[in-house]
Amino acid sequence: MPELVLQTNGRTWTLDASRAYTLGRDPQGDIVFDDARVSWRHATVSFNGRSWVIEDHGSTNGTFVQGQRIHQMEIGPGSSVNLGNATDGPQLNLSGGAAAVAPQAQPQQQPYAAQGANPGWSQQAPQQQASQAGWQQPQPQQPVAKVPHQQGPGGGAGAPPVYGDRSPTTFHQFALGRVMRIGRALENDLVVSDLQVSRNHAEFHSTPDGRMEIRDLGSHNGTYVNGQPIPKGGSQLLGPTDIVGVGHSTFRIVGDRLEEFVDTGEVSFSARHLTVTVDGGKQILKDVSFGVPEKSLIAVIGPSGSGKSTLLKALTGYRPANQGEVLYDNRNLYKQFAELRQRIGLVPQDDILHKELTVKKALKYAAKLRFPADTTAQEREARIDEVLRELKLDIHKDKKVTSLSGGQRKRVSVALELLTKPSLIFLDEPTSGLDPGMDRDVMQLLRGLADDGRTVLVVTHSVAELALCDKLLVMAPGGSVAYFGPPEEALNFFGYDTWADVFSAFENYRDYDWAGRWKGSQHYQMYAADIDAVAAQSVQMPPMQAMKPPKPQGWMSQFVTLVRRYVSVIASDRGFLALMLILPAVLGAVSLLIDPDNGLLPNPANPQTGRIIPNGTATTVLLILAVGACFAGAANSVRELIKERVIYERERATGLSRSAYLMSKVFVLGMITVLQGLLVGVIGFSSRELPEEGLVLGGLTLVELSLPIMALGFTSMMFGLIISSLVKTAEKTMPLLVMFAIIQVVFTGCLFALNGTVGVNQFSYLMPSRWAVAAAGATLDFNKISPPEEGADNDPLWEHSVGTWGMDMAALLALGVICGFFVARFLRRHEPEVMRK
């Protein structure tokens, strides 16, 4: 069988036709590439019995032969293949014969997609010819070392720092009067292989006076200048110090060249003098400073009340500190949050996914919401599969999340965040509630994420696996730093043998100046003095409207996706489906026990008094049906928002529309509740004698009587959403649900006369049951069926007229709309503070 000799970057392999060879960044692969444009398992070279074949495994940036992207192709001596980019990606040169296989160097993994460029517009920067500008290729038997910073072409002292002091990844030559289009599609002049970038994202224009302009082409995730979004479809002139952000790429104009910096995940991160003050002037975070290099795993520990959660919100920009700054590779996160928030992943303590869905389906809906609308299903599927393989979840992809172990569920939450390739990942108590074995698995996962080219910060109470971390930040009571440095030196610093002793000391000596002890130590001089030396400054926040994240999907697209996801969640919950059918059937059937032989018509007049004899059956039946509709409607929704609060908060930060989210709930729950109301009404009314003619629908009296019950269920469902948006825990919803149902019983008007009762009658106008019973009472003519006491006035809401029926129904539905407005306002309280006006 023929041998094939493969050469790349000065190394040579002789391929044996009896086996297949995997190509990619995976260090366990056969031929390993240390290039961010190459996928983890990029492609396979094998002999099919007739010829050698290269097969692409759904790589992010593609495999190219003669400039054309291929999936599978026969190759042989004389062939040349590029991985990741058609022009300057790692090149494989193939020839015949035999050669010794060169030993492989230990790779430095970089998982993020780097972007190539159209050959007509770009060339490699001179320093890249040796270093690949951070995409260093390993040399045989030599460790990979970082290249010292070299100033890029034209990058004089006046040019601002981009990604710290890094050299440009590539640069592109401008032609006067030409347009350079940026996007994900291959026909663009500058192709950016990033799913956060639209197919046709933006354009650089050179103006007649020699200036440059950036124009957004209606991109889904926005185009940014100095961290601030330009209007969708708008444009902005660029100065010599302006920085343009598109997805994970940043561009700077230097002379007649466009320098490109690709965020491949290896970013430094630091906090300087963070101080958070709450109402009353109390400081809950005090002058916190620390800095971490790229590819680091940092653990934050401390006793309760030490400000760990506050620090996490300050570091992610969810609740900016009142003083100080957070630097993302020397870029101020607070001032450029609109752009940089796309590069930050946050895994809260609670799972940020629907446990009723399978792993892959949960990720599918998340990808649909987070990626631009022009992303194809195949692109999303490929990214999901890549993340599942990376986290070793591919064998669990068809299992329901609820069936996974705690550690596996946390992996799925991490996978959801990795979809958009964040460079910074924050985790809040990921090992809470896990046994020691799962604790170790999760921490080893985080160690691997950091080694793979990300910066990971984890807030934890567990101290068993701190040795896996690069740095340890210990918070003291009151929100100050007690220690920052290597975890193996921490116990010696405090002078105790165990962490239990350290935490006891924090509790027993709460007034001790732990921060002062830290700043007076040698460890402080070694690990934090250089960062702390920068003067503190107040945060100058940009206008809040600029902080609103762009929406990757249009409103209707988000609404449809949310509806489909919600229906999938409900359909997978058989218990809820059964209750949805049984509850209205039981409530409707209960009304049949009330004098089953009596109809709902007015009784004849008493021959002695001439007054109508009240028909107590009619009011009792309507009372039971109304209360049943109230209870069923509110029960459907009372837990829906509180149980998804963490999911909503995270998705809102990534561009979810609040109104689309709320309307998806209203639509799905509204359909369910209306059908339940119809079932209640049909069961409760159909077996009784009804008037032959209704007020509005003529002979369809049954339907006319059921409509108020259906509308009552819908409005009660909206009241349930208000309760769900107000409570802090799901356990508090049940008492409030019972209280709501009891109040509706009192204010139906069936137990005692409301008309003429000053104050009580006016208050009853806020109750949906009042208007629903009034509408049905208008159809049945309740002023005759249940006439007021002698001398009292008839209830105007029960008047037997079309106008009264219409007013009652309009008021009932108006209450539902008003509830929707308040729910939308209350939802704002559960969004990142940086997004609120």
Coordinates of C-alpha atoms in Angstrom, one line a residue, residues 123-563:
Q123 CA -0.8 40.0 3.8
Q124 CA 0.9 38.7 6.9
A125 CA 2.6 41.3 9.1
P126 CA 6.4 41.0 9.1
Q127 CA 6.6 39.8 12.7
Q128 CA 4.1 37.1 11.9
Q129 CA 6.4 35.4 9.5
A130 CA 8.3 34.3 12.6
S131 CA 5.7 34.2 15.3
Q132 CA 2.2 34.0 13.6
A133 CA 1.3 36.8 16.0
G134 CA 0.2 34.7 18.9
W135 CA -0.8 31.7 16.8
Q136 CA 2.7 30.2 17.3
Q137 CA 3.4 27.0 15.6
P138 CA 5.4 24.5 17.6
Q139 CA 8.8 23.5 16.4
P140 CA 10.0 19.9 16.8
Q141 CA 11.4 19.1 20.3
Q142 CA 11.1 22.8 21.3
P143 CA 8.7 24.2 23.8
V144 CA 6.3 26.9 22.6
A145 CA 7.4 30.3 24.0
K146 CA 5.6 33.6 23.8
V147 CA 7.1 36.2 21.4
P148 CA 8.0 39.5 23.0
H149 CA 5.9 42.4 21.9
Q150 CA 6.9 44.1 18.7
Q151 CA 5.3 47.3 17.6
G152 CA 3.1 46.8 14.6
P153 CA 3.6 48.7 11.3
G154 CA 2.8 52.3 11.8
G155 CA 1.8 51.7 15.4
G156 CA 3.6 54.7 16.9
A157 CA 3.3 56.1 20.3
G158 CA 0.0 57.8 19.6
A159 CA -1.8 54.6 18.8
P160 CA -3.9 53.3 21.7
P161 CA -3.3 49.8 23.2
V162 CA -5.4 47.0 21.8
Y163 CA -5.4 43.8 23.8
G164 CA -2.7 45.1 26.0
D165 CA 0.6 45.2 24.1
R166 CA -0.1 42.5 21.6
S167 CA 1.0 42.7 18.0
P168 CA -1.6 42.7 15.3
T169 CA -2.8 39.4 14.1
T170 CA -2.9 40.5 10.5
F171 CA -3.0 43.8 8.6
H172 CA -4.8 44.7 5.5
Q173 CA -3.9 47.3 2.9
F174 CA -6.4 49.9 1.9
A175 CA -6.9 51.1 -1.6
L176 CA -8.1 54.7 -2.1
G177 CA -11.7 55.0 -3.0
R178 CA -12.4 51.3 -2.4
V179 CA -14.8 49.6 0.0
M180 CA -13.7 46.8 2.3
R181 CA -16.6 44.7 3.5
I182 CA -16.4 42.6 6.6
G183 CA -18.6 39.6 7.4
R184 CA -18.9 35.8 7.8
A185 CA -19.8 35.1 4.1
L186 CA -16.9 34.0 1.9
E187 CA -17.7 36.8 -0.7
N188 CA -16.6 39.5 1.8
D189 CA -13.3 41.3 1.3
L190 CA -12.4 40.4 4.9
V191 CA -13.8 37.1 6.0
V192 CA -14.4 36.7 9.7
S193 CA -15.1 33.1 10.7
D194 CA -17.0 34.0 13.8
L195 CA -20.7 33.0 14.4
Q196 CA -21.1 36.3 16.4
V197 CA -20.6 38.1 13.1
S198 CA -23.3 38.5 10.5
R199 CA -22.8 37.3 7.0
N200 CA -22.4 40.9 5.8
H201 CA -21.6 42.8 8.9
A202 CA -20.0 46.1 8.1
E203 CA -18.0 48.1 5.6
F204 CA -14.9 50.4 5.7
H205 CA -15.2 53.3 3.3
S206 CA -12.4 55.8 2.4
T207 CA -13.9 59.3 1.9
P208 CA -12.6 61.7 -0.8
D209 CA -10.8 63.8 1.8
G210 CA -8.8 60.7 2.9
R211 CA -10.7 59.9 6.1
M212 CA -12.1 56.5 6.9
E213 CA -15.7 55.6 7.8
I214 CA -17.2 52.4 9.2
R215 CA -20.8 51.6 8.2
D216 CA -22.9 49.0 9.9
L217 CA -24.8 46.8 7.4
G218 CA -27.7 46.0 9.7
S219 CA -25.6 43.5 11.7
H220 CA -27.4 41.4 14.4
N221 CA -24.7 41.7 17.1
G222 CA -23.6 45.3 16.3
T223 CA -20.6 47.2 15.2
Y224 CA -18.7 49.1 17.9
V225 CA -16.4 52.1 17.9
N226 CA -14.3 52.4 21.1
G227 CA -16.6 49.9 22.7
Q228 CA -19.9 51.8 21.9
P229 CA -22.3 50.5 19.3
I230 CA -23.0 52.6 16.3
P231 CA -26.7 52.7 15.2
K232 CA -27.9 49.7 13.3
G233 CA -27.4 50.5 9.6
G234 CA -25.6 53.7 10.6
S235 CA -22.0 55.0 10.1
Q236 CA -19.3 56.8 11.9
L237 CA -16.1 58.6 10.8
L238 CA -12.9 57.2 12.3
G239 CA -10.0 59.0 13.8
P240 CA -6.4 57.8 14.2
T241 CA -7.1 56.5 17.8
D242 CA -10.5 54.9 17.2
I243 CA -10.9 51.1 17.6
V244 CA -13.6 49.2 15.7
G245 CA -15.0 46.0 17.2
V246 CA -16.7 43.3 15.1
G247 CA -17.4 40.0 17.0
H248 CA -14.2 38.7 18.4
S249 CA -12.1 40.9 16.1
T250 CA -10.9 44.5 16.7
F251 CA -9.5 46.8 14.0
R252 CA -7.4 49.9 14.1
I253 CA -6.4 52.2 11.3
V254 CA -2.7 53.0 11.2
G255 CA -1.7 55.0 8.1
D256 CA -3.0 53.3 5.0
R257 CA -3.3 49.9 6.8
L258 CA -6.0 48.3 8.8
E259 CA -4.6 46.3 11.8
E260 CA -6.6 43.4 13.0
F261 CA -6.4 42.0 16.5
V262 CA -8.2 38.7 17.1
D263 CA -9.4 37.8 20.5
T264 CA -8.3 34.2 20.7
G265 CA -9.3 33.8 24.3
E266 CA -5.9 34.4 25.9
V267 CA -6.6 37.7 27.7
S268 CA -5.4 39.2 30.9
F269 CA -7.8 40.5 33.4
S270 CA -7.5 42.8 36.4
A271 CA -9.6 44.7 38.9
R272 CA -8.4 48.0 40.4
H273 CA -9.7 49.5 43.6
L274 CA -13.3 48.2 43.3
T275 CA -15.5 49.7 45.9
V276 CA -19.3 49.1 46.2
T277 CA -21.4 51.3 48.4
V278 CA -25.1 50.6 49.2
D279 CA -27.8 52.8 50.5
G280 CA -26.8 54.5 53.7
G281 CA -23.2 54.7 52.7
K282 CA -22.2 51.2 53.9
Q283 CA -19.3 49.7 51.9
I284 CA -19.9 46.0 51.1
L285 CA -16.8 45.8 48.9
K286 CA -13.7 47.7 49.9
D287 CA -10.8 48.6 47.6
V288 CA -10.4 45.2 45.9
S289 CA -7.5 45.0 43.5
F290 CA -5.9 41.9 41.8
G291 CA -4.7 40.9 38.4
V292 CA -4.4 37.6 36.6
P293 CA -2.5 36.6 33.4
E294 CA -4.0 34.9 30.5
K295 CA -5.0 31.2 30.6
S296 CA -5.4 31.4 34.4
L297 CA -7.8 29.7 36.8
I298 CA -8.6 31.9 39.8
A299 CA -10.7 30.8 42.9
V300 CA -12.4 33.3 45.2
I301 CA -13.2 32.0 48.7
G302 CA -14.3 33.7 51.9
P303 CA -16.9 33.5 54.7
S304 CA -20.5 34.5 54.3
G305 CA -20.8 38.3 54.1
S306 CA -17.3 38.8 52.6
G307 CA -18.7 40.2 49.3
K308 CA -18.0 37.3 47.0
S309 CA -21.3 37.7 45.1
T310 CA -21.0 41.5 45.0
L311 CA -17.5 41.1 43.6
L312 CA -18.7 38.7 40.9
K313 CA -21.4 41.2 39.8
A314 CA -18.8 44.0 39.7
L315 CA -16.3 41.9 37.7
T316 CA -18.9 40.9 35.1
G317 CA -20.4 44.4 34.8
Y318 CA -23.8 43.2 36.0
R319 CA -23.6 45.6 39.0
P320 CA -20.7 48.0 38.3
A321 CA -18.7 49.1 41.3
N322 CA -19.1 52.7 42.5
Q323 CA -15.4 53.2 42.3
G324 CA -12.6 51.5 40.5
E325 CA -12.3 49.8 37.1
V326 CA -12.2 46.3 35.6
L327 CA -9.8 45.9 32.8
Y328 CA -10.2 43.3 30.0
D329 CA -6.8 43.2 28.4
N330 CA -6.4 46.9 29.3
R331 CA -9.8 47.8 28.0
N332 CA -12.2 49.3 30.6
L333 CA -15.1 46.8 30.9
Y334 CA -17.6 49.3 32.3
K335 CA -17.0 51.9 29.6
Q336 CA -17.0 49.3 26.8
F337 CA -19.5 46.9 28.3
A338 CA -21.8 46.9 25.3
E339 CA -19.1 45.3 23.2
L340 CA -17.1 43.3 25.7
R341 CA -20.1 41.6 27.4
Q342 CA -20.2 39.3 24.3
R343 CA -16.8 37.9 25.4
I344 CA -17.8 37.1 28.9
G345 CA -19.5 33.9 30.0
L346 CA -21.4 33.6 33.3
V347 CA -22.5 30.4 34.9
P348 CA -24.7 31.2 37.9
Q349 CA -25.1 28.9 40.9
D350 CA -28.5 27.6 39.6
D351 CA -28.6 25.9 36.3
I352 CA -29.3 28.2 33.3
L353 CA -31.2 25.6 31.3
H354 CA -34.5 23.9 31.2
K355 CA -34.1 20.5 32.9
E356 CA -37.1 19.0 31.0
L357 CA -35.3 19.2 27.7
T358 CA -32.6 16.9 26.4
V359 CA -29.0 18.3 26.4
K360 CA -28.8 18.9 22.7
K361 CA -32.3 20.4 22.4
A362 CA -31.5 22.8 25.3
L363 CA -28.3 23.9 23.6
K364 CA -30.1 24.2 20.2
Y365 CA -32.6 26.7 21.6
A366 CA -29.8 28.6 23.4
A367 CA -27.8 28.8 20.1
K368 CA -30.9 29.9 18.2
L369 CA -31.4 32.9 20.6
R370 CA -27.7 33.9 20.9
F371 CA -26.4 33.6 17.3
P372 CA -27.3 36.0 14.5
A373 CA -30.5 35.4 12.6
D374 CA -28.5 34.7 9.4
T375 CA -26.7 31.7 11.1
T376 CA -27.8 28.5 9.4
A377 CA -29.0 25.5 11.3
Q378 CA -26.0 23.6 10.0
E379 CA -23.6 26.2 11.5
R380 CA -25.4 26.1 14.9
E381 CA -25.4 22.3 14.8
A382 CA -21.7 22.2 14.1
R383 CA -20.9 24.5 16.9
I384 CA -23.1 22.6 19.4
D385 CA -21.4 19.3 18.4
E386 CA -18.0 20.9 18.8
V387 CA -18.8 22.1 22.3
L388 CA -20.3 18.7 23.3
R389 CA -17.2 16.9 22.2
E390 CA -14.9 19.3 24.0
L391 CA -16.7 18.8 27.3
K392 CA -17.2 15.1 26.7
L393 CA -21.0 15.5 26.7
D394 CA -21.6 14.0 23.3
I395 CA -22.5 10.6 24.9
H396 CA -25.2 12.4 27.0
K397 CA -26.6 14.7 24.3
D398 CA -29.9 12.8 24.0
K399 CA -30.5 12.5 27.7
K400 CA -32.9 14.8 29.6
V401 CA -30.9 17.3 31.7
T402 CA -32.9 16.3 34.8
S403 CA -31.5 12.7 34.4
L404 CA -27.9 13.9 34.6
S405 CA -25.8 14.0 37.7
G406 CA -25.0 17.3 39.4
G407 CA -21.6 17.5 37.8
Q408 CA -22.8 16.7 34.4
R409 CA -25.6 19.3 34.6
K410 CA -22.9 21.9 35.5
R411 CA -21.0 20.8 32.4
V412 CA -24.1 21.5 30.3
S413 CA -24.4 25.0 31.8
V414 CA -20.8 25.6 30.9
A415 CA -21.4 24.2 27.4
L416 CA -24.2 26.7 27.0
E417 CA -21.8 29.5 27.7
L418 CA -19.1 28.1 25.5
L419 CA -21.3 28.3 22.4
T420 CA -20.3 31.9 21.8
K421 CA -16.6 31.3 22.6
P422 CA -16.2 33.7 25.6
S423 CA -12.7 34.6 26.6
L424 CA -13.6 35.1 30.3
I425 CA -15.8 32.6 32.1
F426 CA -17.1 33.4 35.6
L427 CA -18.8 30.7 37.7
D428 CA -20.7 31.2 40.9
E429 CA -20.6 28.2 43.3
P430 CA -20.4 25.5 40.6
T431 CA -19.6 22.8 43.1
S432 CA -22.4 23.6 45.6
G433 CA -24.3 20.5 46.6
L434 CA -21.9 18.1 44.8
D435 CA -20.1 15.2 46.4
P436 CA -16.2 15.3 46.6
G437 CA -15.8 13.3 43.5
M438 CA -18.0 15.6 41.4
D439 CA -16.3 18.6 43.0
R440 CA -13.0 17.3 41.7
D441 CA -14.5 16.6 38.2
V442 CA -15.9 20.2 38.0
M443 CA -12.6 21.8 39.1
Q444 CA -10.6 19.6 36.7
L445 CA -13.0 20.8 33.9
L446 CA -12.4 24.4 34.8
R447 CA -8.6 23.7 34.9
G448 CA -8.9 22.3 31.4
L449 CA -10.9 25.3 30.2
A450 CA -8.1 27.6 31.4
D451 CA -5.4 25.5 29.8
D452 CA -7.4 25.5 26.6
G453 CA -6.9 29.3 26.3
R454 CA -9.5 31.0 28.6
T455 CA -9.4 33.0 31.8
V456 CA -11.6 31.3 34.4
L457 CA -12.7 32.8 37.7
V458 CA -14.7 30.7 40.1
V459 CA -16.4 31.7 43.4
T460 CA -16.5 28.6 45.7
H461 CA -17.0 27.4 49.2
S462 CA -15.1 24.2 48.5
V463 CA -11.4 24.3 49.4
A464 CA -10.6 20.6 48.6
E465 CA -9.3 21.3 45.0
L466 CA -7.7 24.7 45.3
A467 CA -4.4 23.3 44.3
L468 CA -5.7 23.1 40.7
C469 CA -5.9 26.9 40.6
D470 CA -3.2 29.4 39.5
K471 CA -4.2 32.1 42.0
L472 CA -6.4 32.3 45.1
L473 CA -8.3 35.4 46.2
V474 CA -9.4 35.2 49.8
M475 CA -12.1 37.8 50.9
A476 CA -12.3 38.9 54.5
P477 CA -15.5 39.9 56.3
G478 CA -16.6 43.3 55.2
G479 CA -15.6 42.9 51.6
S480 CA -11.8 43.5 51.6
V481 CA -8.9 41.3 50.3
A482 CA -7.2 39.2 52.9
Y483 CA -4.9 37.3 50.5
F484 CA -4.1 37.0 46.8
G485 CA -1.5 34.7 45.4
P486 CA -0.7 31.0 44.8
P487 CA -3.1 28.7 46.7
E488 CA -0.2 26.6 48.1
E489 CA 1.1 29.6 50.0
A490 CA -2.1 30.7 51.5
L491 CA -2.4 28.6 54.7
N492 CA 1.2 29.5 55.5
F493 CA 0.4 33.2 55.0
F494 CA -2.4 33.0 57.6
G495 CA -0.4 30.8 59.9
Y496 CA -3.0 28.0 60.2
D497 CA -3.0 24.3 59.2
T498 CA -6.5 24.1 57.8
W499 CA -9.0 26.4 56.1
A500 CA -11.5 25.7 58.9
D501 CA -9.1 27.4 61.2
V502 CA -8.8 30.4 58.8
F503 CA -12.5 30.8 58.5
S504 CA -12.9 30.5 62.3
A505 CA -10.4 33.3 62.7
F506 CA -12.4 35.5 60.3
E507 CA -15.5 34.9 62.5
N508 CA -13.8 35.4 65.8
Y509 CA -11.8 38.5 64.8
R510 CA -14.2 40.3 62.6
D511 CA -12.8 43.7 63.6
Y512 CA -9.2 42.8 62.8
D513 CA -7.7 44.7 59.9
W514 CA -7.2 41.7 57.6
A515 CA -6.7 44.0 54.6
G516 CA -4.0 46.0 56.4
R517 CA -2.2 42.8 57.3
W518 CA -2.3 41.7 53.6
K519 CA -1.0 45.0 52.3
G520 CA 1.9 45.0 54.8
S521 CA 3.0 41.5 53.7
Q522 CA 5.7 40.3 51.4
H523 CA 3.1 38.4 49.4
Y524 CA 1.4 41.7 48.6
Q525 CA 4.6 43.2 47.2
M526 CA 5.0 40.1 45.0
Y527 CA 1.5 39.6 43.7
A528 CA -0.6 42.8 43.9
A529 CA 1.5 45.9 44.6
D530 CA 1.9 46.8 41.0
I531 CA -1.8 46.7 40.3
D532 CA -2.8 48.4 43.5
A533 CA -0.4 51.3 42.8
V534 CA -2.7 52.7 40.1
A535 CA -4.8 55.4 41.6
A536 CA -8.5 54.7 42.1
Q537 CA -11.0 56.5 40.0
S538 CA -14.7 56.9 39.9
V539 CA -16.6 55.0 37.2
Q540 CA -17.8 57.2 34.4
M541 CA -20.6 55.2 32.9
P542 CA -21.7 55.8 29.3
P543 CA -25.4 56.6 28.7
M544 CA -27.5 53.7 29.7
Q545 CA -29.2 53.4 26.4
A546 CA -25.8 52.5 24.9
M547 CA -25.6 49.7 27.4
K548 CA -28.5 47.8 26.0
P549 CA -27.2 44.8 24.2
P550 CA -28.1 44.4 20.6
K551 CA -30.6 41.6 19.8
P552 CA -29.0 38.8 17.8
Q553 CA -32.5 37.8 16.6
G554 CA -35.4 40.0 15.5
W555 CA -38.4 40.3 17.9
M556 CA -40.6 37.8 16.0
S557 CA -37.7 35.3 15.6
Q558 CA -37.1 35.4 19.3
F559 CA -40.8 35.1 20.0
V560 CA -41.2 32.0 17.8
T561 CA -38.1 30.4 19.3
L562 CA -39.3 31.0 22.9
V563 CA -42.7 29.7 22.1

